[in-house]
mmCIF file of C-alpha atoms in Angstrom:
data_model
loop_
_atom_site.group_PDB
_atom_site.id
_atom_site.type_symbol
_atom_site.label_atom_id
_atom_site.label_comp_id
_atom_site.label_asym_id
_atom_site.label_seq_id
_atom_site.Cartn_x
_atom_site.Cartn_y
_atom_site.Cartn_z
ATOM 1 C CA MET A 1 11.323 -21.732 -65.148
ATOM 2 C CA SER A 2 13.540 -18.802 -65.731
ATOM 3 C CA ALA A 3 12.533 -15.147 -64.936
ATOM 4 C CA GLY A 4 12.624 -14.705 -68.857
ATOM 5 C CA ASP A 5 9.749 -17.421 -69.250
ATOM 6 C CA HIS A 6 7.654 -15.071 -67.109
ATOM 7 C CA GLY A 7 8.145 -12.043 -69.141
ATOM 8 C CA ILE A 8 10.373 -10.314 -66.479
ATOM 9 C CA GLU A 9 13.117 -8.420 -67.566
ATOM 10 C CA GLN A 10 16.295 -7.621 -65.139
ATOM 11 C CA VAL A 11 17.911 -4.265 -65.174
ATOM 12 C CA GLY A 12 21.404 -3.337 -63.969
ATOM 13 C CA SER A 13 20.086 -0.779 -61.415
ATOM 14 C CA LEU A 14 17.268 0.955 -59.935
ATOM 15 C CA GLN A 15 18.458 4.106 -61.705
ATOM 16 C CA GLU A 16 18.430 2.337 -65.195
ATOM 17 C CA PHE A 17 14.885 1.119 -64.517
ATOM 18 C CA PHE A 18 13.608 4.659 -63.696
ATOM 19 C CA ARG A 19 15.183 6.016 -66.746
ATOM 20 C CA GLU A 20 14.008 3.457 -69.065
ATOM 21 C CA GLU A 21 10.315 4.096 -67.540
ATOM 22 C CA LEU A 22 10.536 7.831 -67.346
ATOM 23 C CA THR A 23 11.430 7.770 -71.168
ATOM 24 C CA LEU A 24 8.527 5.652 -71.887
ATOM 25 C CA ALA A 25 6.185 7.968 -69.989
ATOM 26 C CA PHE A 26 7.810 11.076 -71.454
ATOM 27 C CA GLN A 27 7.031 9.375 -74.963
ATOM 28 C CA ARG A 28 3.526 8.756 -74.001
ATOM 29 C CA THR A 29 3.058 12.405 -73.073
ATOM 30 C CA GLY A 30 5.319 13.954 -75.824
ATOM 31 C CA LEU A 31 7.337 15.588 -73.005
ATOM 32 C CA GLU A 32 10.917 16.561 -73.837
ATOM 33 C CA THR A 33 13.244 17.439 -71.178
ATOM 34 C CA SER A 34 16.972 17.883 -71.077
ATOM 35 C CA GLU A 35 19.277 15.020 -70.110
ATOM 36 C CA GLU A 36 20.308 16.543 -66.831
ATOM 37 C CA THR A 37 16.420 17.237 -65.915
ATOM 38 C CA GLU A 38 15.971 13.536 -66.660
ATOM 39 C CA ALA A 39 19.013 12.620 -64.602
ATOM 40 C CA TYR A 40 17.655 14.998 -61.856
ATOM 41 C CA LEU A 41 14.184 13.220 -61.632
ATOM 42 C CA VAL A 42 15.801 9.466 -62.055
ATOM 43 C CA HIS A 43 18.016 10.503 -58.892
ATOM 44 C CA LEU A 44 14.902 11.928 -57.330
ATOM 45 C CA LEU A 45 12.786 8.669 -57.826
ATOM 46 C CA ASP A 46 15.826 6.570 -56.623
ATOM 47 C CA GLY A 47 16.132 8.840 -53.390
ATOM 48 C CA TYR A 48 12.363 8.431 -52.648
ATOM 49 C CA LEU A 49 12.362 4.720 -52.981
ATOM 50 C CA ARG A 50 14.481 4.706 -49.912
ATOM 51 C CA VAL A 51 12.463 6.924 -47.688
ATOM 52 C CA ASP A 52 11.658 5.675 -44.115
ATOM 53 C CA ALA A 53 10.106 7.080 -40.987
ATOM 54 C CA ASP A 54 13.339 8.959 -40.284
ATOM 55 C CA THR A 55 13.989 10.580 -43.688
ATOM 56 C CA SER A 56 10.355 11.360 -44.595
ATOM 57 C CA GLN A 57 10.237 14.480 -42.620
ATOM 58 C CA GLU A 58 13.715 15.646 -44.095
ATOM 59 C CA LEU A 59 12.269 15.191 -47.222
ATOM 60 C CA GLY A 60 9.364 17.218 -46.741
ATOM 61 C CA PHE A 61 6.536 14.778 -46.217
ATOM 62 C CA GLU A 62 5.859 15.278 -42.536
ATOM 63 C CA LYS A 63 4.934 19.111 -42.840
ATOM 64 C CA PRO A 64 1.986 20.672 -44.491
ATOM 65 C CA ALA A 65 3.240 22.593 -47.798
ATOM 66 C CA ALA A 66 2.331 25.815 -46.464
ATOM 67 C CA LEU A 67 4.360 25.559 -43.475
ATOM 68 C CA LEU A 68 7.352 24.307 -45.782
ATOM 69 C CA LEU A 69 6.707 27.482 -48.026
ATOM 70 C CA GLU A 70 6.608 29.838 -45.012
ATOM 71 C CA GLU A 71 9.990 28.359 -43.634
ATOM 72 C CA ALA A 72 11.467 28.635 -47.170
ATOM 73 C CA MET A 73 10.444 32.359 -47.632
ATOM 74 C CA SER A 74 11.739 33.185 -44.022
ATOM 75 C CA SER A 75 15.210 31.343 -44.522
ATOM 76 C CA VAL A 76 18.228 32.595 -46.113
ATOM 77 C CA GLY A 77 21.211 31.333 -48.133
ATOM 78 C CA ASP A 78 21.609 27.415 -48.823
ATOM 79 C CA ARG A 79 18.942 26.839 -46.096
ATOM 80 C CA ARG A 80 16.564 28.664 -48.188
ATOM 81 C CA ILE A 81 17.566 26.836 -51.299
ATOM 82 C CA GLU A 82 17.185 23.339 -49.393
ATOM 83 C CA ILE A 83 13.897 23.992 -48.375
ATOM 84 C CA TYR A 84 12.373 25.220 -51.652
ATOM 85 C CA ARG A 85 14.270 22.184 -53.330
ATOM 86 C CA ARG A 86 12.366 19.832 -50.878
ATOM 87 C CA LEU A 87 9.230 21.636 -51.398
ATOM 88 C CA GLY A 88 9.263 21.410 -55.097
ATOM 89 C CA ASP A 89 10.590 17.928 -55.134
ATOM 90 C CA ALA A 90 7.879 16.746 -52.551
ATOM 91 C CA SER A 91 5.068 18.706 -54.698
ATOM 92 C CA LEU A 92 6.058 17.023 -57.839
ATOM 93 C CA TYR A 93 6.697 13.494 -56.480
ATOM 94 C CA ASN A 94 3.262 13.628 -54.247
ATOM 95 C CA CYS A 95 1.229 15.280 -57.408
ATOM 96 C CA GLY A 96 2.531 12.506 -59.841
ATOM 97 C CA PHE A 97 2.222 9.325 -57.795
ATOM 98 C CA PHE A 98 -0.461 10.458 -55.034
ATOM 99 C CA ARG A 99 -2.852 13.051 -56.542
ATOM 100 C CA GLU A 100 -5.933 11.346 -55.224
ATOM 101 C CA ARG A 101 -4.573 11.692 -51.591
ATOM 102 C CA LEU A 102 -3.974 15.527 -51.840
ATOM 103 C CA THR A 103 -7.766 16.171 -52.475
ATOM 104 C CA ARG A 104 -8.637 15.862 -48.912
ATOM 105 C CA LYS A 105 -8.752 19.496 -47.806
ATOM 106 C CA ILE A 106 -6.977 21.451 -50.437
ATOM 107 C CA GLY A 107 -6.550 19.784 -53.701
ATOM 108 C CA PRO A 108 -3.867 19.015 -56.143
ATOM 109 C CA GLU A 109 -3.869 22.204 -57.872
ATOM 110 C CA TYR A 110 -2.703 23.922 -54.961
ATOM 111 C CA TYR A 111 0.165 21.792 -54.317
ATOM 112 C CA GLN A 112 1.026 21.994 -58.291
ATOM 113 C CA GLN A 113 1.082 25.788 -57.865
ATOM 114 C CA VAL A 114 3.472 25.269 -54.861
ATOM 115 C CA GLY A 115 5.627 23.179 -56.780
ATOM 116 C CA ARG A 116 5.974 25.493 -59.589
ATOM 117 C CA THR A 117 6.341 28.521 -57.394
ATOM 118 C CA ALA A 118 9.151 26.453 -55.409
ATOM 119 C CA TYR A 119 10.987 25.471 -58.664
ATOM 120 C CA ARG A 120 10.663 29.432 -60.017
ATOM 121 C CA SER A 121 12.159 30.229 -56.784
ATOM 122 C CA LEU A 122 15.073 27.970 -57.256
ATOM 123 C CA GLU A 123 15.625 29.079 -60.656
ATOM 124 C CA GLU A 124 15.937 32.840 -59.645
ATOM 125 C CA MET A 125 18.239 31.906 -56.573
ATOM 126 C CA MET A 126 20.460 29.719 -58.731
ATOM 127 C CA GLY A 127 20.451 32.243 -61.402
ATOM 128 C CA PHE A 128 22.434 34.508 -58.935
ATOM 129 C CA LYS A 129 24.266 31.860 -57.309
ATOM 130 C CA GLN A 130 25.571 30.122 -60.083
ATOM 131 C CA PRO A 131 24.386 31.801 -63.407
ATOM 132 C CA GLY A 132 24.297 29.379 -66.297
ATOM 133 C CA GLY A 133 24.700 26.454 -64.079
ATOM 134 C CA ILE A 134 23.506 23.219 -64.509
ATOM 135 C CA PHE A 135 20.701 23.499 -61.418
ATOM 136 C CA HIS A 136 19.671 26.815 -62.664
ATOM 137 C CA ALA A 137 18.794 25.065 -65.924
ATOM 138 C CA ILE A 138 16.995 22.124 -64.283
ATOM 139 C CA TYR A 139 15.032 24.336 -61.933
ATOM 140 C CA ARG A 140 13.735 26.501 -64.935
ATOM 141 C CA GLU A 141 12.910 23.362 -66.759
ATOM 142 C CA LEU A 142 10.909 21.947 -64.057
ATOM 143 C CA ALA A 143 9.025 25.103 -63.340
ATOM 144 C CA ALA A 144 8.020 25.477 -67.062
ATOM 145 C CA LYS A 145 7.136 21.791 -67.399
ATOM 146 C CA PHE A 146 5.833 21.066 -64.034
ATOM 147 C CA ASP A 147 2.490 20.060 -65.022
ATOM 148 C CA GLU A 148 3.700 17.784 -67.850
ATOM 149 C CA VAL A 149 6.308 16.194 -65.558
ATOM 150 C CA VAL A 150 3.463 15.323 -63.356
ATOM 151 C CA GLU A 151 1.566 13.870 -66.077
ATOM 152 C CA ALA A 152 4.412 11.652 -67.128
ATOM 153 C CA LEU A 153 4.930 10.464 -63.575
ATOM 154 C CA ARG A 154 1.343 9.835 -63.294
ATOM 155 C CA ILE A 155 1.699 7.535 -66.287
ATOM 156 C CA PHE A 156 4.870 6.016 -64.911
ATOM 157 C CA GLY A 157 3.018 5.240 -61.473
ATOM 158 C CA ALA A 158 -0.147 3.799 -63.137
ATOM 159 C CA LYS A 159 -1.042 0.492 -61.880
ATOM 160 C CA PRO A 160 -0.564 -2.018 -64.437
ATOM 161 C CA ALA A 161 -2.941 -4.369 -65.858
ATOM 162 C CA PRO A 162 -3.722 -7.618 -63.548
ATOM 163 C CA SER A 163 -2.245 -9.822 -66.343
ATOM 164 C CA ASP A 164 0.819 -7.804 -66.561
ATOM 165 C CA PRO A 165 3.750 -10.141 -65.167
ATOM 166 C CA PHE A 166 5.385 -6.767 -64.088
ATOM 167 C CA ALA A 167 2.739 -5.973 -61.786
ATOM 168 C CA ALA A 168 4.005 -8.185 -58.966
ATOM 169 C CA LEU A 169 7.142 -6.170 -58.997
ATOM 170 C CA THR A 170 5.731 -2.733 -59.042
ATOM 171 C CA ALA A 171 3.119 -3.308 -56.666
ATOM 172 C CA GLY A 172 4.001 -1.525 -53.275
ATOM 173 C CA PHE A 173 6.803 0.228 -55.239
ATOM 174 C CA TYR A 174 6.175 3.633 -54.037
ATOM 175 C CA PRO A 175 6.388 4.617 -50.257
ATOM 176 C CA LEU A 176 3.240 5.908 -48.979
ATOM 177 C CA ALA A 177 4.356 9.229 -48.071
ATOM 178 C CA THR A 178 2.426 12.391 -48.888
ATOM 179 C CA PHE A 179 2.052 15.920 -47.588
ATOM 180 C CA LYS A 180 0.251 16.245 -44.247
ATOM 181 C CA ASP A 181 -3.082 18.196 -44.854
#
């Protein structure tokens, strides 16, 4: 039997897979984003798929969100931009894929607010650093549509029905990395 006999479709790359699945999730939620923001999200998902113990701290998963926010607020220049980006991206990812795990001490609404704040701060900083630049526009859109993107990621990451032949491929797909509470 070939892969096609089981309903499994090959894709050329993980980025192609992420783009197709994000498009479907966006359609289901009625979310419209720019091509640039969609590309940013595709690259974010592709990068987080490759997270290991060494890179999880670098991405912001090993520190409580409040400490990352404090570090971002007290940093300057490119370091400040990098920390806010990590904070916004990790908040978006965790709220979209691991919402249930964020309810232990603080709750997902806090993390969504932190994510919106991080992207809003990035929008402002990029507005000064590169006015009208692509990242200025991407961070503006992510700040404005944070909750809608989270919902699309939740749909994207929803467990498929057991009868779905694709379920075996997506099981264990996402790294189990979340903020420390």
